[in-house]
Short mmCIF file of C-alpha atoms and ligand atoms in Angstrom, two decimals:
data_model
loop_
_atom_site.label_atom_id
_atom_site.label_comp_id
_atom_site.label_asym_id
_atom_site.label_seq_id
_atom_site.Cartn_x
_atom_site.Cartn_y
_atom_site.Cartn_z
CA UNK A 1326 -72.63 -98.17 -1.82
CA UNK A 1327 -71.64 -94.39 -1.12
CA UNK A 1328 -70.31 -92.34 -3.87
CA UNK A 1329 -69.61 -88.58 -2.83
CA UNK A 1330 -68.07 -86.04 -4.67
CA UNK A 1331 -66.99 -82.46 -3.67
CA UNK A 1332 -69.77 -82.55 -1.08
CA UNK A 1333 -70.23 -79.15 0.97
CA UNK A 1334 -72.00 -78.48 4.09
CA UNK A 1335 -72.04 -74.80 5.08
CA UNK A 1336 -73.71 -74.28 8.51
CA UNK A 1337 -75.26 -70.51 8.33
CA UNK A 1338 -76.35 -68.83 11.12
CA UNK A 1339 -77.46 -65.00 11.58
CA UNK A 1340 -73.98 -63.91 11.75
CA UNK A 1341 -71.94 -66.67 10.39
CA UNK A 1342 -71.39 -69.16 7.98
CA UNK A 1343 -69.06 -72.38 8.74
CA UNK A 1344 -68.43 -74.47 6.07
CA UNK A 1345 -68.07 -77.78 7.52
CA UNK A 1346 -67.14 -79.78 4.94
CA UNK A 1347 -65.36 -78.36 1.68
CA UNK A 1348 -65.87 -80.44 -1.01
CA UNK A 1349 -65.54 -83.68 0.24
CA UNK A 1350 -64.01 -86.54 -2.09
CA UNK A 1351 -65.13 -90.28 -0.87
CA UNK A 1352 -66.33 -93.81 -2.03
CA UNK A 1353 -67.20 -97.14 -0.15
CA UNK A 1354 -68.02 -100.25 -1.99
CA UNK A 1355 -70.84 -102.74 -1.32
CA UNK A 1356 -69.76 -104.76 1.80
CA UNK A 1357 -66.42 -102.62 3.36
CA UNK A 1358 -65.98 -101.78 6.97
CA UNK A 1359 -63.84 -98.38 6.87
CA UNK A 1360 -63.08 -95.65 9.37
CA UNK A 1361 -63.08 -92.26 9.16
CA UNK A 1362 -60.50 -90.03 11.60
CA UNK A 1363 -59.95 -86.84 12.35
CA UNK A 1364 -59.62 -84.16 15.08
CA UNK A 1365 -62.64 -82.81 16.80
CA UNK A 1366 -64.28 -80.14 14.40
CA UNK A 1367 -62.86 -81.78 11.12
CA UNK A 1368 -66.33 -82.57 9.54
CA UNK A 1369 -66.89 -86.24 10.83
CA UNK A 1370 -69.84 -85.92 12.26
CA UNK A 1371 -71.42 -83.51 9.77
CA UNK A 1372 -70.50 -86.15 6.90
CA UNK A 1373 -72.31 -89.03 8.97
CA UNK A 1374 -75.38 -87.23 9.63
CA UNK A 1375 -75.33 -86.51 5.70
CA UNK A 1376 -75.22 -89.66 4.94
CA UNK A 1377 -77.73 -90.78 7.46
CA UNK A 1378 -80.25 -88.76 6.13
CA UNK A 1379 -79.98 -86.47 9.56
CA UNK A 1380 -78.76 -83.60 7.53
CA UNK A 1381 -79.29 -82.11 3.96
CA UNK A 1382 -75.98 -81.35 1.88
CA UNK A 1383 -75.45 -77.81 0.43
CA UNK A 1384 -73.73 -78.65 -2.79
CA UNK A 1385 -71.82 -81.50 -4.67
CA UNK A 1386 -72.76 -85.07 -5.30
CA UNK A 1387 -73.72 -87.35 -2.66
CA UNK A 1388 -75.08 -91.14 -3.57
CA UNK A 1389 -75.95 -94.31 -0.97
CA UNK A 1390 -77.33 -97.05 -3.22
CA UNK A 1391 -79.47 -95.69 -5.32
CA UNK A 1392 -80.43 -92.68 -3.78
CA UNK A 1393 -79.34 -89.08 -4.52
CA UNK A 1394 -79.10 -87.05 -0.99
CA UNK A 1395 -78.99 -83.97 -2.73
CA UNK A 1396 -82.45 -84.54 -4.51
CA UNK A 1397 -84.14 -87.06 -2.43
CA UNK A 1398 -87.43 -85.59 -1.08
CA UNK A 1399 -88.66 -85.28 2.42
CA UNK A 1400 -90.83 -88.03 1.96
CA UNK A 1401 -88.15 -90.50 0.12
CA UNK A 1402 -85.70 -89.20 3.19
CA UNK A 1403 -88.19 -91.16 5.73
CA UNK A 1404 -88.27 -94.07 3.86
CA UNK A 1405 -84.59 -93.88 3.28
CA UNK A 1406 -83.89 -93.55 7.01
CA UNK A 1407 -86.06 -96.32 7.98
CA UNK A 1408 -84.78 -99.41 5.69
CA UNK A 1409 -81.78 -98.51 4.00
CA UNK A 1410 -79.23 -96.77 6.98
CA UNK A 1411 -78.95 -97.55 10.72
CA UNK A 1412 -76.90 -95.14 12.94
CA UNK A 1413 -75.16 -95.35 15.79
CA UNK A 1414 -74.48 -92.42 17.98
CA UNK A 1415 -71.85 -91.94 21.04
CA UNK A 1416 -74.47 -90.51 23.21
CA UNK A 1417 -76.35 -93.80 24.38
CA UNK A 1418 -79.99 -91.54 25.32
CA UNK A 1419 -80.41 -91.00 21.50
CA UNK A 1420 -80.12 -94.63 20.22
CA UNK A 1421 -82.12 -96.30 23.53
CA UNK A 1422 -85.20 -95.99 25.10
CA UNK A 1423 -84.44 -96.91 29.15
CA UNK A 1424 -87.90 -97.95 30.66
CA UNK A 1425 -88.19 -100.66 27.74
CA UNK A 1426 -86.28 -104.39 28.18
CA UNK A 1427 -83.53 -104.76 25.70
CA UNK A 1428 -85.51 -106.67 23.73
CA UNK A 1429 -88.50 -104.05 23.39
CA UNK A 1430 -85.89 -101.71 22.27
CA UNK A 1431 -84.62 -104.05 19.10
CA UNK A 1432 -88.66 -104.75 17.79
CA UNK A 1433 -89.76 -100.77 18.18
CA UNK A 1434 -88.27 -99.90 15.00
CA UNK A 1435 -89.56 -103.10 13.76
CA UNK A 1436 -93.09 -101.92 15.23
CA UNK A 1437 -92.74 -98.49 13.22
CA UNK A 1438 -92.26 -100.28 10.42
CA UNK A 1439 -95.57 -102.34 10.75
CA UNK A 1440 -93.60 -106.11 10.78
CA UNK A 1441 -92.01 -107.38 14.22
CA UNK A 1442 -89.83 -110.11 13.49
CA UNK A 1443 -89.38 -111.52 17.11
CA UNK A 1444 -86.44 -114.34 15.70
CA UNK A 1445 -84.52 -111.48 14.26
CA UNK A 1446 -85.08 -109.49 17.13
CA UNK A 1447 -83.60 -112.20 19.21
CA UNK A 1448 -80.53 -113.50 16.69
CA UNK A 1449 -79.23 -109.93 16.59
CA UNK A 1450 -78.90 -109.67 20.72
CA UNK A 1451 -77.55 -113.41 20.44
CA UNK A 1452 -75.36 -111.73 17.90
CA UNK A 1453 -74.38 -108.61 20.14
CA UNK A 1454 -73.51 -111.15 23.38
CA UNK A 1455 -76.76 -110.25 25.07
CA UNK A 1456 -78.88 -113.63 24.55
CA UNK A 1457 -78.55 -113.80 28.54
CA UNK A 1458 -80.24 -110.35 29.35
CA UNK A 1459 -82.40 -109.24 26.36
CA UNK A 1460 -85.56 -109.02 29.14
CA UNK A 1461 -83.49 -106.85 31.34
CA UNK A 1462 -84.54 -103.31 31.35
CA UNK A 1463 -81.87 -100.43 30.01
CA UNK A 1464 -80.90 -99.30 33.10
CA UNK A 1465 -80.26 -102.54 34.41
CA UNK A 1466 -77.39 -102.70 31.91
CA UNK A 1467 -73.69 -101.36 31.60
CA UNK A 1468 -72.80 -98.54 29.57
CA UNK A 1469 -70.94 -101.50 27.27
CA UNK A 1470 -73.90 -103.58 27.05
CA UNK A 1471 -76.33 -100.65 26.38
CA UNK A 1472 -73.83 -99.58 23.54
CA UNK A 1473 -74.52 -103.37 22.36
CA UNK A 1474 -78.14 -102.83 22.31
CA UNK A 1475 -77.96 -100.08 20.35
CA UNK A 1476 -75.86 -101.90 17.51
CA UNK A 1477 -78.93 -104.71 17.89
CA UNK A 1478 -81.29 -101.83 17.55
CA UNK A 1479 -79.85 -100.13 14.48
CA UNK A 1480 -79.50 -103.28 12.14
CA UNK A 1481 -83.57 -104.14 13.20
CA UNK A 1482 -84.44 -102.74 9.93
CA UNK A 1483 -82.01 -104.79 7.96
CA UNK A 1484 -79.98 -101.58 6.63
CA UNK A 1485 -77.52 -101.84 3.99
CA UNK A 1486 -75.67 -99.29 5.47
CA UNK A 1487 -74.73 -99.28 9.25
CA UNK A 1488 -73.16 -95.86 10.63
CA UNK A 1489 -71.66 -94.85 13.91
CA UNK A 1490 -70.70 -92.01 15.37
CA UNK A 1491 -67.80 -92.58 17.87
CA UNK A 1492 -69.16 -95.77 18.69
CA UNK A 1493 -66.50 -96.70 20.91
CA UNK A 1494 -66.22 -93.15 22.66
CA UNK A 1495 -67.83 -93.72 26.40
CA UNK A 1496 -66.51 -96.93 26.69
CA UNK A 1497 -62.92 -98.81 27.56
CA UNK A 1498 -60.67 -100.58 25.94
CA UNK A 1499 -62.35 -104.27 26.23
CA UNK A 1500 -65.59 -102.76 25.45
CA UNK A 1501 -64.42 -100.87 22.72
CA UNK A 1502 -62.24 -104.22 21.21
CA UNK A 1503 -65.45 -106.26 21.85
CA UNK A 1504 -67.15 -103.51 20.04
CA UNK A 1505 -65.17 -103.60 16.77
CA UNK A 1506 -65.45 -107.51 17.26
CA UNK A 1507 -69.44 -107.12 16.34
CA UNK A 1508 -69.15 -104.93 13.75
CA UNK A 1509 -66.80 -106.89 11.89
CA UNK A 1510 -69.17 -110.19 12.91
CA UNK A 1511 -72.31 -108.00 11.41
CA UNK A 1512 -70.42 -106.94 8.58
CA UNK A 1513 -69.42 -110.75 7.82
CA UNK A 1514 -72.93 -112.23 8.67
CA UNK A 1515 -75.20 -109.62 7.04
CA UNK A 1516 -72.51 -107.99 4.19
CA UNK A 1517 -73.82 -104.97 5.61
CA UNK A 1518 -71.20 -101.69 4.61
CA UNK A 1519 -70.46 -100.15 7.86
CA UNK A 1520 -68.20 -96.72 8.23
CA UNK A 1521 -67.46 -96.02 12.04
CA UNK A 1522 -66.23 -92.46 12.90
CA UNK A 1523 -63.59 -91.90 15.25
CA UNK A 1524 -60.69 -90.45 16.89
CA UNK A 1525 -59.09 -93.64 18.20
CA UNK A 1526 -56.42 -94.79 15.97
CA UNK A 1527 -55.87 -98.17 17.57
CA UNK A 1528 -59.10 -99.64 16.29
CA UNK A 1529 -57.79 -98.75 12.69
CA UNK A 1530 -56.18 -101.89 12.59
CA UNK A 1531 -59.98 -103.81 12.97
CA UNK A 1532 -61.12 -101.88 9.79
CA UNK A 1533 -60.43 -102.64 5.58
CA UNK A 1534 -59.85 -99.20 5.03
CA UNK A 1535 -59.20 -95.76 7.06
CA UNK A 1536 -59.47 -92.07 5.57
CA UNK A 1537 -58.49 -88.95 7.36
CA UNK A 1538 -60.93 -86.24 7.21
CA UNK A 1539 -58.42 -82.73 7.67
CA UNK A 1540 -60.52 -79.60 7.48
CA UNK A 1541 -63.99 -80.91 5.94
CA UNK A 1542 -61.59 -82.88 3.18
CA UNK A 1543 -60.54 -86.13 2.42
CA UNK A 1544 -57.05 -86.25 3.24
CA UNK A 1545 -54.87 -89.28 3.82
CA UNK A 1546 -56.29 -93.04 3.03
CA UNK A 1547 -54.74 -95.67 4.83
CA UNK A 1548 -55.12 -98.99 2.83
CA UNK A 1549 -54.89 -102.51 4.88
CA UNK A 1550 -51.71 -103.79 3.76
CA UNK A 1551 -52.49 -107.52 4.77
CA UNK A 1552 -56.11 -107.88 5.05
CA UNK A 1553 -55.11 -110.61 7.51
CA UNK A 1554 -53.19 -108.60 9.81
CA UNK A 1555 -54.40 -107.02 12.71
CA UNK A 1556 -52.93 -104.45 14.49
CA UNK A 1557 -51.52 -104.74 17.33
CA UNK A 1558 -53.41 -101.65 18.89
CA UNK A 1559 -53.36 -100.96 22.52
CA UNK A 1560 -50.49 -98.62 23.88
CA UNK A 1561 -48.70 -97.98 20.67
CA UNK A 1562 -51.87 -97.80 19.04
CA UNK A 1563 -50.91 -94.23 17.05
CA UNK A 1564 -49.72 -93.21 13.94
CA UNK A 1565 -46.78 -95.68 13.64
CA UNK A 1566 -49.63 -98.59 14.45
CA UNK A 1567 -51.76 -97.46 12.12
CA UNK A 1568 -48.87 -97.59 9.43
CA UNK A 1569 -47.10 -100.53 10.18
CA UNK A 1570 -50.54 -102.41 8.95
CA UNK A 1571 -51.63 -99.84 6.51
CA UNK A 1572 -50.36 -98.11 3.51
CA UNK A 1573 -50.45 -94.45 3.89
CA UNK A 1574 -52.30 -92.48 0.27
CA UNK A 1575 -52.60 -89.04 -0.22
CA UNK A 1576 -56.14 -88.42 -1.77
CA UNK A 1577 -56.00 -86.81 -5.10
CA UNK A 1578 -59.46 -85.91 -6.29
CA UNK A 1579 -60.67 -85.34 -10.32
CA UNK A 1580 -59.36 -82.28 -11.16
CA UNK A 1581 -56.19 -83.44 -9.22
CA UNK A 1582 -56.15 -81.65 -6.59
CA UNK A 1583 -54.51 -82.94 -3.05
CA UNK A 1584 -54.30 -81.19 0.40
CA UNK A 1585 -50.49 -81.27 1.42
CA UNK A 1586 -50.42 -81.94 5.49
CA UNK A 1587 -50.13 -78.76 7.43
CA UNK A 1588 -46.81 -79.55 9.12
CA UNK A 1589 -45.22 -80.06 5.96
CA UNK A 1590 -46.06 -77.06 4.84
CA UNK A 1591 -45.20 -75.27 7.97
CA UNK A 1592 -41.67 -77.10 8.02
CA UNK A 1593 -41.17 -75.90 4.08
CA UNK A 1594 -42.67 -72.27 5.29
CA UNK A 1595 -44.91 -72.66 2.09
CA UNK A 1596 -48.06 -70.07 2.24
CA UNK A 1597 -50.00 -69.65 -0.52
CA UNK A 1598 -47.84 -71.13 -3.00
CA UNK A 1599 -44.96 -73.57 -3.75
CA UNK A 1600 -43.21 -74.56 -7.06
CA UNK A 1601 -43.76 -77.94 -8.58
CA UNK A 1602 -41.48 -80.28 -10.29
CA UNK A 1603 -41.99 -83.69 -11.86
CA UNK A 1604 -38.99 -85.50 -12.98
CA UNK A 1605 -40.31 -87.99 -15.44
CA UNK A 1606 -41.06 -90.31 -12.09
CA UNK A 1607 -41.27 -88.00 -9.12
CA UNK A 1608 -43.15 -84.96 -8.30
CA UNK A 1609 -41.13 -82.52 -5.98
CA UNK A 1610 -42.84 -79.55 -3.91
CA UNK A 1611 -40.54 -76.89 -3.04
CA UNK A 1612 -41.19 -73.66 -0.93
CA UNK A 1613 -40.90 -71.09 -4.09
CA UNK A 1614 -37.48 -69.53 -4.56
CA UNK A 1615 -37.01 -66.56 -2.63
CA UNK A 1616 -36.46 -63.26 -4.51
CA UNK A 1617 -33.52 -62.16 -2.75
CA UNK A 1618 -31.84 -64.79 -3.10
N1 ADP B 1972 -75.46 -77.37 13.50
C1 ADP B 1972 -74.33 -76.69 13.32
N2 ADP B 1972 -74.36 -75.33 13.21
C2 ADP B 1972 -73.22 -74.62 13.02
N3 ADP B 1972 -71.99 -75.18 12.94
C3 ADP B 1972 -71.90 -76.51 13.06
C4 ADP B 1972 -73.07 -77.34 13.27
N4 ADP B 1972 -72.65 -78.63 13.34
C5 ADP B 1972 -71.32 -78.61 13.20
N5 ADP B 1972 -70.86 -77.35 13.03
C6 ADP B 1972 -69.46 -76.94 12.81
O1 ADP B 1972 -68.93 -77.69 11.73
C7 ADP B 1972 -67.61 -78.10 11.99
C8 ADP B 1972 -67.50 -79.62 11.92
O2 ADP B 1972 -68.20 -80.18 13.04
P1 ADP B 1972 -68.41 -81.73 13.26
O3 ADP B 1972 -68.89 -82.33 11.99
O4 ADP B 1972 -69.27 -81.91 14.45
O5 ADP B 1972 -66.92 -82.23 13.56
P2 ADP B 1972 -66.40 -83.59 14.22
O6 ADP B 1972 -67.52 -84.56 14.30
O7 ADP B 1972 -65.29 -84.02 13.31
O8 ADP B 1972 -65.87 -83.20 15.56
C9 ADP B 1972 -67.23 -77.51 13.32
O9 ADP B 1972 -66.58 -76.29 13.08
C10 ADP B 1972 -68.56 -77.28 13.98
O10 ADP B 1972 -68.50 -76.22 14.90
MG1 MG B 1973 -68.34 -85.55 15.99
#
């Protein structure tokens, strides 16, 4: 469904240039639900609205389906944003439109498309938990419910390819569980591939798959150990919960390359360089030998 290889995003401005993501390594097949983490500023958001069509990459490969974000036109973009992705953003006033009823809100991007499907309309808010209030206007709803709307709202079109942007950021815990509940309901119902950015490691444990995004790079991939498991999330929902269901991978790209964690190298006072051993079964990195020694 996604294939992207040493994608780059450089932001430029007058004086500066940010490069937001630096050669970005990832793949999702047909039908996965996978997160992506990382710390505020690490590229997640960039990468989404890349993918969503929101954005235009500055270099690299970058493939959803059959399309080729680096070369797709202006034209192909609209189409491509209207029938093969759906997106889901944190900040509700982007995916909702508050004076229309929930139900208005699911058909307009039906309407745009020139073929209201009314059923649909109403199976996906069945779907979401809203059956009871789909006539209710937006502000008439929580901030939880609205944020079920707007999952309604972006699978309207019948996307492939469902993506959200710290879906579960505004909400709490129940909401956020509940949440993860629908996407993984979606995902079983429609086989629709879904990626869901965030910084909250408990709901790792809901997803197939997680990658780290360090620095505007593929990092770490955490690999569901049991796809039967779930985690057990809540307080000790860190690091240690995110192992104890998933198998940790460093991500090694083509040429080989791999980014070695920051405190590791900090620990091992490794700079710019560090010697390399492989023992016929192991590969050891050392800080390099000092010269005085
Ligand atoms: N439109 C933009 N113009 C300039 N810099 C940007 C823009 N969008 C994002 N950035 C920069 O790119 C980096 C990655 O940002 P972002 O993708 O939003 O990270 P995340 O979603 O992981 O918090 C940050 O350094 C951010 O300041
Ligand atoms: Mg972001």
């Amino acid at each position: 469904m996604i294939h992207c290889e040493g994608l780059v995003k450089i932001f430029k401005s007058d004086e500066i240039e940010v490069v937001a993501l630096q050669g970005l390594n990832l793949s999702v097949k047909e039908g996965e639900m996978m997160a992506i983490i990382g710390n505020s500023g690490s590229g997640k958001s960039t990468f989404l609205n890349i993918l969503g069509g929101l954005d235009r990459p500055s270099a690299g490969q970058v493939r959803v389906g059959p399309w080729d974000l680096l070369k797709i036109t202006d034209d192909q973009l609209v189409e491509y944003k209207r029938n093969t992705v759906g997106f889901i953003w944190q900040n509700n006033a982007r995916n909702l439109l508050p004076y229309l009823t929930a139900i208005e809100n699911v058909e307009m991007p039906m309407m745009l498309n020139g073929k209201v499907d009314r059923a649909y309309a109403e199976q996906l808010l069945e779907w979401v938990g809203l059956k009871e209030r789909m006539h209710n206007k937006l502000h008439q709803l929580s901030g939880g419910e609205q944020q079920r709307v707007a999952i309604a709202i972006s699978l309207s079109n019948r996307p492939k390819l469902l993506l959200a942007d710290e879906p579960t950021g505004s909400v709490d815990t129940q909401t956020s569980d509940m949440i993860m509940n629908i996407f993984r309901k979606m995902n079983q119902e429609l086989g629709v591939t879904i990626v869901i950015v965030t910084h909250d490691l408990s709901l790792a444990g809901k997803v197939d798959r997680v990658v780290a995004i360090r620095d505007g790079l593929t990092s770490t991939e955490f690999i569901k150990r049991n796809p039967n498991l779930d985690a057990a999330g809540g307080e000790q929902g860190h690091n240690s919960a995110l192992q104890q269901v998933h198998e940790a991978y460093v991500v090694v790209d083509r040429v080989g390359r791999l980014q070695v964690p920051r405190e590791y190298l900090e620990a091992l006072e490794i700079n710019d360089k560090a010697s390399m051993e492989f023992d016929g079964d192991t590969i050891i990195i050392r800080a390099p030998k000092s010269l005085e020694g």
